Short mmCIF file of C-alpha atoms in Angstrom, two decimals:
data_model
loop_
_atom_site.label_atom_id
_atom_site.label_comp_id
_atom_site.label_asym_id
_atom_site.label_seq_id
_atom_site.Cartn_x
_atom_site.Cartn_y
_atom_site.Cartn_z
CA UNK A 1 -121.15 -67.67 22.16
CA UNK A 2 -123.69 -70.30 23.04
CA UNK A 3 -125.32 -72.62 20.55
CA UNK A 4 -128.70 -71.64 19.14
CA UNK A 5 -131.50 -72.95 21.35
CA UNK A 6 -134.85 -74.40 20.28
CA UNK A 7 -138.09 -72.57 21.11
CA UNK A 8 -140.85 -75.02 21.97
CA UNK A 9 -144.36 -74.18 23.24
CA UNK A 10 -145.47 -75.66 26.57
CA UNK A 11 -149.23 -75.29 26.31
CA UNK A 12 -150.65 -71.90 25.39
CA UNK A 13 -149.08 -70.02 28.32
CA UNK A 14 -145.37 -70.84 28.14
CA UNK A 15 -142.38 -71.31 25.87
CA UNK A 16 -139.37 -73.50 26.55
CA UNK A 17 -136.01 -72.17 25.38
CA UNK A 18 -133.89 -75.29 25.29
CA UNK A 19 -130.20 -75.73 24.62
CA UNK A 20 -129.81 -79.36 25.53
CA UNK A 21 -131.51 -82.42 26.98
CA UNK A 22 -128.69 -83.25 29.37
CA UNK A 23 -126.93 -81.93 32.44
CA UNK A 24 -124.81 -79.43 30.52
CA UNK A 25 -122.95 -76.66 32.42
CA UNK A 26 -122.41 -74.56 29.28
CA UNK A 27 -126.13 -74.72 28.49
CA UNK A 28 -126.89 -73.86 32.13
CA UNK A 29 -124.79 -70.71 31.83
CA UNK A 30 -126.83 -69.74 28.75
CA UNK A 31 -130.06 -70.42 30.69
CA UNK A 32 -129.05 -68.02 33.45
CA UNK A 33 -127.83 -65.39 31.01
CA UNK A 34 -131.19 -65.35 29.25
CA UNK A 35 -133.00 -65.31 32.58
CA UNK A 36 -131.01 -62.25 33.70
CA UNK A 37 -131.72 -60.46 30.42
CA UNK A 38 -135.47 -61.11 30.65
CA UNK A 39 -135.38 -59.99 34.27
CA UNK A 40 -133.73 -56.72 33.26
CA UNK A 41 -135.97 -56.19 30.20
CA UNK A 42 -139.23 -58.09 30.60
CA UNK A 43 -141.65 -58.07 27.67
CA UNK A 44 -145.29 -57.10 28.14
CA UNK A 45 -147.18 -60.11 29.41
CA UNK A 46 -144.16 -61.92 30.90
CA UNK A 47 -145.08 -63.56 34.20
CA UNK A 48 -141.93 -65.39 35.26
CA UNK A 49 -139.09 -67.59 34.06
CA UNK A 50 -138.05 -70.93 35.52
CA UNK A 51 -134.49 -72.10 34.91
CA UNK A 52 -133.60 -75.76 34.67
CA UNK A 53 -130.39 -77.55 33.76
CA UNK A 54 -130.37 -76.76 30.08
CA UNK A 55 -133.62 -74.94 29.36
CA UNK A 56 -135.45 -71.81 30.46
CA UNK A 57 -139.24 -71.96 30.62
CA UNK A 58 -140.90 -68.60 30.06
CA UNK A 59 -144.45 -68.16 31.42
CA UNK A 60 -146.65 -65.40 29.99
CA UNK A 61 -150.25 -64.22 29.97
CA UNK A 62 -151.69 -65.13 26.55
CA UNK A 63 -154.25 -62.34 26.87
CA UNK A 64 -151.50 -59.74 27.00
CA UNK A 65 -149.22 -61.07 24.28
CA UNK A 66 -149.44 -63.15 21.13
CA UNK A 67 -147.08 -66.10 20.51
CA UNK A 68 -145.37 -64.19 17.68
CA UNK A 69 -144.64 -61.31 20.04
CA UNK A 70 -143.24 -63.69 22.64
CA UNK A 71 -140.98 -65.37 20.10
CA UNK A 72 -139.74 -62.00 18.84
CA UNK A 73 -139.04 -60.86 22.40
CA UNK A 74 -137.17 -64.08 23.20
CA UNK A 75 -135.02 -63.77 20.09
CA UNK A 76 -134.13 -60.18 21.01
CA UNK A 77 -133.29 -61.23 24.55
CA UNK A 78 -131.11 -64.10 23.29
CA UNK A 79 -129.09 -61.63 21.25
CA UNK A 80 -128.52 -59.37 24.22
CA UNK A 81 -127.92 -62.05 26.86
CA UNK A 82 -124.47 -61.97 28.44
CA UNK A 83 -122.53 -64.19 30.81
CA UNK A 84 -122.61 -63.34 34.50
CA UNK A 85 -120.01 -61.00 35.97
CA UNK A 86 -117.84 -62.69 38.57
CA UNK A 87 -119.03 -60.03 41.03
CA UNK A 88 -122.67 -60.98 40.42
CA UNK A 89 -122.22 -64.42 41.84
CA UNK A 90 -122.93 -65.11 45.47
CA UNK A 91 -120.80 -67.62 47.29
CA UNK A 92 -122.46 -69.64 50.02
CA UNK A 93 -120.82 -72.06 52.46
CA UNK A 94 -122.81 -74.99 53.77
CA UNK A 95 -121.39 -76.46 57.01
CA UNK A 96 -121.95 -80.20 56.74
CA UNK A 97 -121.56 -83.19 59.02
CA UNK A 98 -120.63 -86.21 56.92
CA UNK A 99 -121.49 -89.82 57.71
CA UNK A 100 -122.95 -91.49 60.79
CA UNK A 101 -126.60 -90.72 61.46
CA UNK A 102 -126.29 -87.57 59.37
CA UNK A 103 -125.15 -89.51 56.32
CA UNK A 104 -126.59 -93.05 56.44
CA UNK A 105 -125.58 -93.79 52.83
CA UNK A 106 -121.97 -92.59 53.06
CA UNK A 107 -120.71 -96.12 53.69
CA UNK A 108 -122.52 -97.64 50.71
CA UNK A 109 -121.51 -94.78 48.41
CA UNK A 110 -117.87 -95.25 49.48
CA UNK A 111 -118.05 -98.96 48.82
CA UNK A 112 -119.71 -98.50 45.44
CA UNK A 113 -116.98 -96.02 44.42
CA UNK A 114 -114.07 -98.04 45.80
CA UNK A 115 -113.13 -95.29 48.27
CA UNK A 116 -113.08 -94.77 52.03
CA UNK A 117 -115.73 -92.65 53.71
CA UNK A 118 -113.29 -89.81 54.52
CA UNK A 119 -112.17 -89.86 50.86
CA UNK A 120 -115.75 -89.45 49.65
CA UNK A 121 -116.31 -86.58 52.10
CA UNK A 122 -113.05 -84.94 51.02
CA UNK A 123 -113.96 -85.16 47.33
CA UNK A 124 -117.49 -83.88 47.95
CA UNK A 125 -116.38 -80.95 50.09
CA UNK A 126 -113.41 -80.17 47.86
CA UNK A 127 -115.46 -79.07 44.88
CA UNK A 128 -117.06 -75.71 44.18
CA UNK A 129 -120.61 -76.16 42.93
CA UNK A 130 -123.05 -74.02 40.94
CA UNK A 131 -126.78 -74.01 41.65
CA UNK A 132 -128.09 -75.15 38.27
CA UNK A 133 -131.74 -74.94 39.23
CA UNK A 134 -134.20 -75.11 42.14
CA UNK A 135 -137.10 -77.53 42.02
CA UNK A 136 -138.82 -80.61 43.49
CA UNK A 137 -139.36 -78.77 46.81
CA UNK A 138 -139.22 -75.08 47.76
CA UNK A 139 -135.53 -74.22 47.94
CA UNK A 140 -134.15 -77.63 46.83
CA UNK A 141 -130.94 -76.84 44.90
CA UNK A 142 -129.66 -79.05 42.07
CA UNK A 143 -125.89 -78.52 41.99
CA UNK A 144 -123.40 -78.91 39.17
CA UNK A 145 -119.84 -79.88 39.86
CA UNK A 146 -119.93 -83.27 41.58
CA UNK A 147 -116.62 -85.11 41.06
CA UNK A 148 -117.35 -88.09 38.82
CA UNK A 149 -115.46 -90.37 41.19
CA UNK A 150 -118.31 -90.18 43.71
CA UNK A 151 -121.28 -90.17 41.32
CA UNK A 152 -123.72 -92.84 42.51
CA UNK A 153 -127.16 -93.77 41.16
CA UNK A 154 -130.30 -93.11 43.20
CA UNK A 155 -131.37 -95.68 45.75
CA UNK A 156 -133.48 -98.51 44.37
CA UNK A 157 -135.97 -98.06 47.18
CA UNK A 158 -136.51 -94.41 48.18
CA UNK A 159 -136.77 -93.52 51.88
CA UNK A 160 -140.19 -92.44 53.11
CA UNK A 161 -138.51 -89.89 55.34
CA UNK A 162 -135.38 -87.87 54.58
CA UNK A 163 -134.66 -85.28 57.30
CA UNK A 164 -134.45 -81.58 56.45
CA UNK A 165 -130.88 -80.48 55.73
CA UNK A 166 -129.85 -83.85 54.27
CA UNK A 167 -127.13 -83.63 51.64
CA UNK A 168 -127.54 -86.17 48.87
CA UNK A 169 -126.15 -87.56 45.62
CA UNK A 170 -128.12 -88.90 42.66
CA UNK A 171 -126.02 -89.76 39.62
CA UNK A 172 -123.94 -86.73 38.83
CA UNK A 173 -126.26 -84.47 40.81
CA UNK A 174 -125.84 -83.33 44.38
CA UNK A 175 -128.41 -81.43 46.38
CA UNK A 176 -129.86 -80.60 49.79
CA UNK A 177 -133.35 -81.42 51.10
CA UNK A 178 -134.80 -78.19 52.51
CA UNK A 179 -137.75 -79.95 54.14
CA UNK A 180 -138.38 -83.39 55.46
CA UNK A 181 -139.64 -85.40 52.53
CA UNK A 182 -139.65 -88.84 50.94
CA UNK A 183 -136.55 -89.17 48.79
CA UNK A 184 -134.37 -91.51 46.77
CA UNK A 185 -131.06 -89.67 46.85
CA UNK A 186 -127.99 -91.17 48.58
CA UNK A 187 -127.71 -89.23 51.84
CA UNK A 188 -124.05 -88.64 52.74
CA UNK A 189 -124.36 -85.81 55.26
CA UNK A 190 -126.52 -83.16 56.87
CA UNK A 191 -126.39 -79.41 57.36
CA UNK A 192 -128.01 -77.21 59.97
CA UNK A 193 -128.29 -74.41 57.42
CA UNK A 194 -131.93 -73.68 56.75
CA UNK A 195 -132.46 -73.80 53.02
CA UNK A 196 -136.08 -72.71 53.08
CA UNK A 197 -137.86 -70.72 55.76
CA UNK A 198 -141.20 -69.13 54.89
CA UNK A 199 -140.79 -66.68 57.77
CA UNK A 200 -137.52 -65.23 56.44
CA UNK A 201 -137.58 -62.13 54.29
CA UNK A 202 -135.82 -64.14 51.58
CA UNK A 203 -137.23 -67.61 52.19
CA UNK A 204 -134.63 -69.38 50.03
CA UNK A 205 -131.01 -69.58 51.12
CA UNK A 206 -129.80 -70.47 47.62
CA UNK A 207 -130.71 -69.14 44.22
CA UNK A 208 -129.99 -70.39 40.73
CA UNK A 209 -126.49 -69.28 39.73
CA UNK A 210 -125.07 -69.19 43.27
CA UNK A 211 -121.76 -70.89 44.00
CA UNK A 212 -121.72 -73.35 46.87
CA UNK A 213 -119.09 -75.12 48.91
CA UNK A 214 -119.73 -77.76 51.56
CA UNK A 215 -117.57 -77.23 54.65
CA UNK A 216 -117.00 -80.39 56.66
CA UNK A 217 -117.71 -80.14 60.36
CA UNK A 218 -115.83 -82.35 62.74
CA UNK A 219 -114.46 -85.72 61.89
CA UNK A 220 -116.14 -87.82 59.25
CA UNK A 221 -118.33 -90.16 61.29
CA UNK A 222 -117.85 -93.81 60.54
CA UNK B 1 -165.04 -60.32 61.87
CA UNK B 2 -164.55 -64.06 62.15
CA UNK B 3 -166.09 -67.27 61.05
CA UNK B 4 -165.97 -70.21 63.49
CA UNK B 5 -165.36 -73.68 62.10
CA UNK B 6 -167.86 -76.03 63.74
CA UNK B 7 -166.91 -78.93 61.46
CA UNK B 8 -163.94 -78.92 59.09
CA UNK B 9 -165.23 -81.11 56.24
CA UNK B 10 -162.98 -83.57 54.43
CA UNK B 11 -160.27 -81.26 53.12
CA UNK B 12 -160.78 -77.53 53.39
CA UNK B 13 -158.10 -74.91 52.74
CA UNK B 14 -157.95 -71.22 52.03
CA UNK B 15 -157.13 -70.54 48.40
CA UNK B 16 -156.92 -67.44 46.30
CA UNK B 17 -155.54 -66.75 42.84
CA UNK B 18 -152.21 -68.33 43.81
CA UNK B 19 -148.66 -67.03 44.14
CA UNK B 20 -147.04 -66.73 40.72
CA UNK B 21 -143.52 -65.40 40.47
CA UNK B 22 -141.63 -67.82 42.72
CA UNK B 23 -141.52 -71.02 40.74
CA UNK B 24 -137.83 -70.53 40.06
CA UNK B 25 -137.45 -70.93 43.82
CA UNK B 26 -139.39 -74.20 43.80
CA UNK B 27 -142.55 -72.61 45.21
CA UNK B 28 -145.65 -73.92 43.42
CA UNK B 29 -148.48 -71.69 42.15
CA UNK B 30 -151.12 -73.22 44.46
CA UNK B 31 -154.45 -71.38 44.30
CA UNK B 32 -157.95 -72.64 43.50
CA UNK B 33 -158.02 -75.90 41.51
CA UNK B 34 -161.29 -74.92 39.78
CA UNK B 35 -160.37 -71.33 39.08
CA UNK B 36 -163.63 -70.66 37.23
CA UNK B 37 -165.79 -71.61 40.21
CA UNK B 38 -163.47 -69.66 42.51
CA UNK B 39 -163.67 -66.53 40.36
CA UNK B 40 -167.41 -66.90 39.83
CA UNK B 41 -167.99 -67.07 43.60
CA UNK B 42 -165.93 -63.91 44.13
CA UNK B 43 -167.71 -62.18 41.24
CA UNK B 44 -171.13 -62.98 42.71
CA UNK B 45 -170.37 -61.10 45.92
CA UNK B 46 -168.78 -58.20 44.07
CA UNK B 47 -165.19 -59.07 45.08
CA UNK B 48 -162.12 -58.60 42.91
CA UNK B 49 -160.75 -61.82 41.41
CA UNK B 50 -157.97 -62.34 43.95
CA UNK B 51 -159.83 -62.43 47.27
CA UNK B 52 -159.26 -65.57 49.31
CA UNK B 53 -162.06 -68.11 49.46
CA UNK B 54 -162.43 -71.47 51.18
CA UNK B 55 -161.90 -74.46 48.91
CA UNK B 56 -163.58 -77.61 50.20
CA UNK B 57 -163.46 -81.16 48.87
CA UNK B 58 -166.13 -83.87 48.70
CA UNK B 59 -167.74 -82.79 51.98
CA UNK B 60 -167.74 -79.18 53.04
CA UNK B 61 -167.39 -77.47 56.41
CA UNK B 62 -169.96 -76.18 58.88
CA UNK B 63 -169.37 -72.56 59.81
CA UNK B 64 -170.86 -70.00 62.16
CA UNK B 65 -170.73 -66.36 61.09
CA UNK B 66 -170.19 -63.67 63.68
CA UNK B 67 -171.59 -60.84 61.59
CA UNK B 68 -173.84 -60.12 58.64
CA UNK B 69 -172.26 -60.61 55.24
CA UNK B 70 -172.92 -61.74 51.66
CA UNK B 71 -171.72 -65.14 50.50
CA UNK B 72 -171.70 -67.31 47.40
CA UNK B 73 -170.86 -70.94 46.76
CA UNK B 74 -169.79 -72.29 43.36
CA UNK B 75 -168.29 -75.54 42.17
CA UNK B 76 -169.58 -79.08 42.63
CA UNK B 77 -173.20 -79.87 43.49
CA UNK B 78 -173.12 -79.60 47.28
CA UNK B 79 -176.08 -79.72 49.64
CA UNK B 80 -176.10 -76.39 51.44
CA UNK B 81 -178.20 -75.22 54.34
CA UNK B 82 -178.20 -71.89 56.10
CA UNK B 83 -179.77 -72.24 59.56
CA UNK B 84 -181.42 -75.42 58.30
CA UNK B 85 -182.92 -73.85 55.15
CA UNK B 86 -181.63 -74.89 51.69
CA UNK B 87 -179.57 -72.28 49.87
CA UNK B 88 -178.79 -72.38 46.14
CA UNK B 89 -175.33 -72.35 44.64
CA UNK B 90 -174.26 -70.05 41.82
CA UNK B 91 -176.04 -67.08 43.44
CA UNK B 92 -175.10 -64.76 46.25
CA UNK B 93 -177.08 -64.88 49.47
CA UNK B 94 -177.33 -62.96 52.71
CA UNK B 95 -175.84 -64.42 55.87
CA UNK B 96 -176.87 -62.98 59.23
CA UNK B 97 -174.87 -62.64 62.40
CA UNK B 98 -174.98 -65.92 64.31
CA UNK B 99 -176.05 -67.96 61.26
CA UNK B 100 -174.74 -71.47 60.73
CA UNK B 101 -173.85 -72.50 57.18
CA UNK B 102 -173.66 -76.23 56.66
CA UNK B 103 -172.06 -77.52 53.46
CA UNK B 104 -172.68 -81.23 52.98
CA UNK B 105 -171.52 -83.86 50.51
CA UNK B 106 -171.00 -83.31 46.80
CA UNK B 107 -173.59 -85.15 44.74
CA UNK B 108 -171.73 -84.21 41.56
CA UNK B 109 -168.26 -82.75 41.16
CA UNK B 110 -165.57 -82.67 43.82
CA UNK B 111 -164.62 -79.15 44.93
CA UNK B 112 -166.55 -76.09 45.99
CA UNK B 113 -165.68 -72.50 46.83
CA UNK B 114 -167.19 -70.28 49.50
CA UNK B 115 -166.58 -66.58 48.87
CA UNK B 116 -167.72 -63.78 51.17
CA UNK B 117 -167.85 -60.06 50.64
CA UNK B 118 -164.35 -58.67 51.21
CA UNK B 119 -162.75 -62.11 51.26
CA UNK B 120 -161.21 -64.29 53.95
CA UNK B 121 -157.97 -63.33 55.62
CA UNK B 122 -155.32 -65.95 56.29
CA UNK B 123 -151.56 -66.36 56.52
CA UNK B 124 -149.95 -64.31 53.76
CA UNK B 125 -146.88 -65.81 52.14
CA UNK B 126 -145.30 -63.97 49.23
CA UNK B 127 -148.48 -62.02 48.55
CA UNK B 128 -150.93 -64.92 48.55
CA UNK B 129 -153.03 -66.65 51.18
CA UNK B 130 -153.20 -69.93 49.29
CA UNK B 131 -152.34 -72.87 51.52
CA UNK B 132 -149.53 -75.13 50.35
CA UNK B 133 -149.82 -78.09 52.70
CA UNK B 134 -146.68 -79.83 51.42
CA UNK B 135 -144.47 -76.79 51.73
CA UNK B 136 -146.08 -75.81 55.03
CA UNK B 137 -146.91 -72.19 54.26
CA UNK B 138 -149.90 -70.01 53.52
CA UNK B 139 -151.59 -71.50 56.54
CA UNK B 140 -152.61 -75.12 56.97
CA UNK B 141 -155.76 -77.10 56.33
CA UNK B 142 -158.80 -75.79 58.18
CA UNK B 143 -159.65 -77.68 61.37
CA UNK B 144 -162.68 -77.89 63.62
CA UNK B 145 -162.48 -75.13 66.19
CA UNK B 146 -160.55 -72.73 63.96
CA UNK B 147 -161.47 -69.08 63.92
CA UNK B 148 -161.03 -67.72 60.40
CA UNK B 149 -160.63 -63.97 60.04
CA UNK B 150 -162.32 -62.09 57.24
CA UNK B 151 -162.15 -58.62 55.70
CA UNK B 152 -165.77 -58.33 56.69
CA UNK B 153 -167.98 -55.43 55.88
CA UNK B 154 -171.61 -54.96 56.59
CA UNK B 155 -173.98 -54.40 53.78
CA UNK B 156 -177.68 -53.80 53.37
CA UNK B 157 -179.22 -55.87 50.62
CA UNK B 158 -182.77 -55.85 49.30
CA UNK B 159 -182.85 -59.63 48.95
CA UNK B 160 -182.04 -62.83 50.80
CA UNK B 161 -180.90 -64.55 47.61
CA UNK B 162 -179.77 -62.63 44.53
CA UNK B 163 -181.97 -62.75 41.46
CA UNK B 164 -178.81 -63.06 39.34
CA UNK B 165 -176.80 -66.23 39.00
CA UNK B 166 -173.90 -67.81 37.15
CA UNK B 167 -174.85 -69.29 33.79
CA UNK B 168 -174.10 -72.80 32.65
CA UNK B 169 -171.13 -71.72 30.53
CA UNK B 170 -169.07 -71.18 33.70
CA UNK B 171 -170.25 -74.31 35.51
CA UNK B 172 -167.57 -77.00 35.07
CA UNK B 173 -169.80 -79.69 36.54
CA UNK B 174 -172.27 -79.22 33.70
CA UNK B 175 -169.65 -80.38 31.18
CA UNK B 176 -170.65 -83.42 29.14
CA UNK B 177 -169.56 -86.84 30.38
CA UNK B 178 -167.24 -88.66 29.78
CA UNK B 179 -165.09 -85.55 30.25
CA UNK B 180 -163.52 -84.24 27.07
CA UNK B 181 -160.25 -82.62 28.06
CA UNK B 182 -158.64 -80.53 25.35
CA UNK B 183 -154.85 -80.40 25.33
CA UNK B 184 -151.92 -79.37 23.17
CA UNK B 185 -149.08 -81.71 22.28
CA UNK B 186 -146.39 -82.02 24.95
CA UNK B 187 -142.65 -81.40 24.38
CA UNK B 188 -141.93 -85.14 24.53
CA UNK B 189 -144.98 -86.26 22.55
CA UNK B 190 -142.79 -87.48 19.69
CA UNK B 191 -140.94 -89.78 22.09
CA UNK B 192 -144.04 -91.95 22.04
CA UNK B 193 -144.78 -94.33 19.23
CA UNK B 194 -147.43 -93.08 16.78
CA UNK B 195 -149.75 -95.87 17.91
CA UNK B 196 -149.25 -94.96 21.58
CA UNK B 197 -150.14 -91.35 20.85
CA UNK B 198 -153.32 -92.46 19.10
CA UNK B 199 -154.09 -94.65 22.14
CA UNK B 200 -153.64 -91.67 24.43
CA UNK B 201 -156.21 -89.65 22.51
CA UNK B 202 -158.65 -92.47 21.89
CA UNK B 203 -159.04 -94.32 25.13
CA UNK B 204 -160.92 -93.34 28.26
CA UNK B 205 -158.80 -93.07 31.41
CA UNK B 206 -160.27 -93.36 34.90
CA UNK B 207 -159.52 -90.89 37.68
CA UNK B 208 -157.99 -92.79 40.62
CA UNK B 209 -158.54 -92.08 44.33
CA UNK B 210 -154.83 -91.17 44.63
CA UNK B 211 -155.61 -87.87 42.93
CA UNK B 212 -155.24 -84.65 44.91
CA UNK B 213 -154.10 -81.03 44.52
CA UNK B 214 -150.68 -82.22 43.42
CA UNK B 215 -152.02 -84.21 40.52
CA UNK B 216 -154.83 -86.19 38.97
CA UNK B 217 -153.61 -89.75 38.62
CA UNK B 218 -155.20 -91.73 35.85
CA UNK B 219 -155.59 -95.45 35.31
CA UNK B 220 -155.77 -97.00 31.86
CA UNK B 221 -153.67 -98.57 29.13
CA UNK B 222 -150.04 -97.78 29.86
CA UNK B 223 -147.84 -95.66 27.61
CA UNK B 224 -144.21 -96.36 26.83
CA UNK B 225 -141.61 -94.21 25.20
CA UNK B 226 -139.59 -95.68 22.39
CA UNK B 227 -135.87 -96.20 22.91
CA UNK B 228 -134.36 -95.36 26.19
CA UNK B 229 -134.72 -91.62 26.10
CA UNK B 230 -134.43 -89.50 29.19
CA UNK B 231 -134.56 -85.82 29.84
CA UNK B 232 -132.93 -83.44 32.27
CA UNK B 233 -135.54 -81.94 34.64
CA UNK B 234 -137.44 -78.96 33.27
CA UNK B 235 -140.17 -76.67 34.61
CA UNK B 236 -143.60 -78.25 35.02
CA UNK B 237 -146.86 -76.27 34.92
CA UNK B 238 -150.35 -77.24 36.12
CA UNK B 239 -152.03 -79.19 33.35
CA UNK B 240 -148.82 -80.90 32.24
CA UNK B 241 -149.58 -84.55 31.46
CA UNK B 242 -146.55 -86.53 32.64
CA UNK B 243 -145.92 -90.18 31.97
CA UNK B 244 -143.83 -91.63 34.81
CA UNK B 245 -142.14 -95.03 34.81
CA UNK B 246 -145.36 -96.96 35.49
CA UNK B 247 -146.79 -95.76 32.18
CA UNK B 248 -150.02 -94.27 33.50
CA UNK B 249 -150.38 -90.52 33.03
CA UNK B 250 -150.65 -87.86 35.75
CA UNK B 251 -152.07 -84.40 35.12
CA UNK B 252 -150.21 -81.99 37.38
CA UNK B 253 -152.32 -79.89 39.75
CA UNK B 254 -151.82 -76.52 41.44
CA UNK B 255 -149.59 -77.81 44.25
CA UNK B 256 -147.42 -79.98 42.00
CA UNK B 257 -143.64 -79.78 42.01
CA UNK B 258 -142.36 -76.93 39.91
CA UNK B 259 -139.95 -79.11 37.93
CA UNK B 260 -139.98 -82.68 36.67
CA UNK B 261 -138.01 -85.19 34.69
CA UNK B 262 -140.78 -87.38 33.30
CA UNK B 263 -141.77 -87.15 29.62
CA UNK B 264 -144.67 -84.81 28.93
CA UNK B 265 -147.09 -86.22 26.39
CA UNK B 266 -149.56 -83.30 26.45
CA UNK B 267 -150.49 -80.08 28.23
CA UNK B 268 -154.14 -79.60 29.23
CA UNK B 269 -155.63 -76.31 27.99
CA UNK B 270 -156.13 -73.96 30.92
CA UNK B 271 -159.78 -73.60 29.93
CA UNK B 272 -160.33 -77.30 30.70
CA UNK B 273 -158.37 -77.62 33.96
CA UNK B 274 -161.52 -76.79 35.97
CA UNK B 275 -163.21 -79.86 34.47
CA UNK B 276 -160.45 -82.03 35.92
CA UNK B 277 -160.69 -80.19 39.24
CA UNK B 278 -164.28 -81.46 39.44
CA UNK B 279 -163.48 -85.02 38.35
CA UNK B 280 -164.17 -87.65 41.01
CA UNK B 281 -162.40 -90.97 41.45
CA UNK B 282 -163.99 -93.35 38.96
CA UNK B 283 -164.86 -90.66 36.42
CA UNK B 284 -163.86 -91.27 32.82
CA UNK B 285 -161.61 -88.79 31.05
CA UNK B 286 -160.83 -88.55 27.35
CA UNK B 287 -158.14 -86.31 25.92
CA UNK B 288 -158.65 -84.38 22.73
CA UNK B 289 -155.85 -82.79 20.76
CA UNK B 290 -156.14 -79.09 19.92
CA UNK B 291 -153.69 -76.53 18.57
CA UNK B 292 -152.07 -73.87 20.74
CA UNK B 293 -154.20 -71.29 18.90
CA UNK B 294 -157.37 -73.18 19.77
CA UNK B 295 -156.30 -73.52 23.41
CA UNK B 296 -155.78 -69.75 23.53
CA UNK B 297 -159.25 -69.13 22.08
CA UNK B 298 -160.82 -71.46 24.62
CA UNK B 299 -159.14 -69.53 27.44
CA UNK B 300 -160.21 -66.18 26.00
CA UNK B 301 -163.79 -67.46 25.98
CA UNK B 302 -163.62 -68.28 29.70
CA UNK B 303 -162.13 -64.89 30.54
CA UNK B 304 -164.85 -63.16 28.56
CA UNK B 305 -167.57 -65.06 30.40
CA UNK B 306 -165.99 -64.21 33.75
CA UNK B 307 -165.61 -60.53 32.84
CA UNK B 308 -169.26 -60.33 31.80
CA UNK B 309 -170.33 -61.95 35.06
CA UNK B 310 -168.14 -59.65 37.14
CA UNK B 311 -169.28 -56.46 35.47
CA UNK B 312 -172.91 -57.51 35.39
CA UNK B 313 -172.94 -58.21 39.12
CA UNK B 314 -171.17 -54.96 39.91
CA UNK B 315 -173.76 -53.00 37.99
CA UNK B 316 -176.43 -54.67 40.06
CA UNK B 317 -174.63 -54.18 43.33
CA UNK B 318 -173.46 -50.68 42.49
CA UNK B 319 -170.04 -51.44 43.95
CA UNK B 320 -166.76 -53.16 43.37
CA UNK B 321 -163.97 -53.80 45.80
CA UNK B 322 -160.89 -55.78 46.54
CA UNK B 323 -157.95 -57.11 44.55
CA UNK B 324 -158.37 -57.71 40.88
CA UNK B 325 -156.57 -58.61 37.69
CA UNK B 326 -155.42 -62.13 38.18
CA UNK B 327 -152.91 -63.16 35.49
#
């Protein structure tokens, strides 16, 4: 069902299973299918798998398994991997305040896209997103599904301080900063939802494969 | 029992074998940067390989011990005094109740590890007590006035300083200079011109002062990819040699981001990461290409040396305790 991926070593302790070099939703579905299969049937020596947009990186202990055994196990897993059941997917709503102090870049994004601020907010909150991967910071979700009409490149000069909960756009990506951090994404809104809390039983709010919708709160601030 | 921090040193954190298993959630491995010195220190006191130790950088802490214990310090060449008397590294030594251990500046190397019998006890996050300062979990950096808990246990020893010690094969600071860092080809190595790749393996890079647990930043001739290629972000592991827009490579450390979008020209063999953990700003580094098979063999050699040390010490001590089997 999916195209045949490449298997590429990453040092002596990992293999990359790669379908594509770009932000490819079909490849991302294959990444998560393989990840689920390896989770269900791990091979001896498997440590963990890290999904990204279009590749799955598989970490293993080289003392417990040879490269040939890893490759054989990955090929078997690829054959058995299946798409997710609709019931498997979690759906998470992220209440978001758009614009004003919460979204200092909403005005410039609107201008760059030839839209009004409320139109940008409406387009952003109207889509249903998929968490393609988590990276950069604990709990930072990279989301697929941004309407092309509001895609905007990263800021030329990143901010030294982006508040926790900030919702941003970078190219065709949208995401949420779980912690305060320097950052170059266009910040269009903010959520009070806590994306990462080390004291919670499940520290991360979102996981790869989750569906997400942003729910606007209040009026779009101008 | 506790240990009181009289002086914190330059950058001291609790580190253990790290927290694998959560990188898909964006949570880095963390753990000891020089894992050989960390494991050797634990082995010397008869601990398992996962007990938490204190990792200190450039200048170590001054600590007062509340009870008797056994301790060991491995890593860079630090000046160490116990109640004013010099104490050697790479051996275990007895610490008495009320003693003050003063760890000074590193004459060679950069990082050291203090292990005590039973290990230190800090803030557990996802099964590890390694501090991740950026993420804000697993504790925070050690500060003057802190009281650090330990899994202390009293022990009667027939010596003040053990007759056994860690051999040179496990001492990263004894590696020849300029540092020869073996690495395998990275997934984007072919994005670089043939001449650039040769440059990467021939020239000496200098470690810059901007290096830390997130990465070792190098200065030297810049590298450029041909064409205008770009990649979607993929997982990044410690030892990955990234080439960001400026053209100067970074070797990712234990606290580095779990994913990245910069081209990866090489991946440092795990066996040689401890050498980089001991590299000081200004040190020269040369990369040497090896095959994946050779990188595996190098790692097996390190594990063998550590296993021999661990078992040898346990035979001498007649005991063994704590968490073991780090991946």
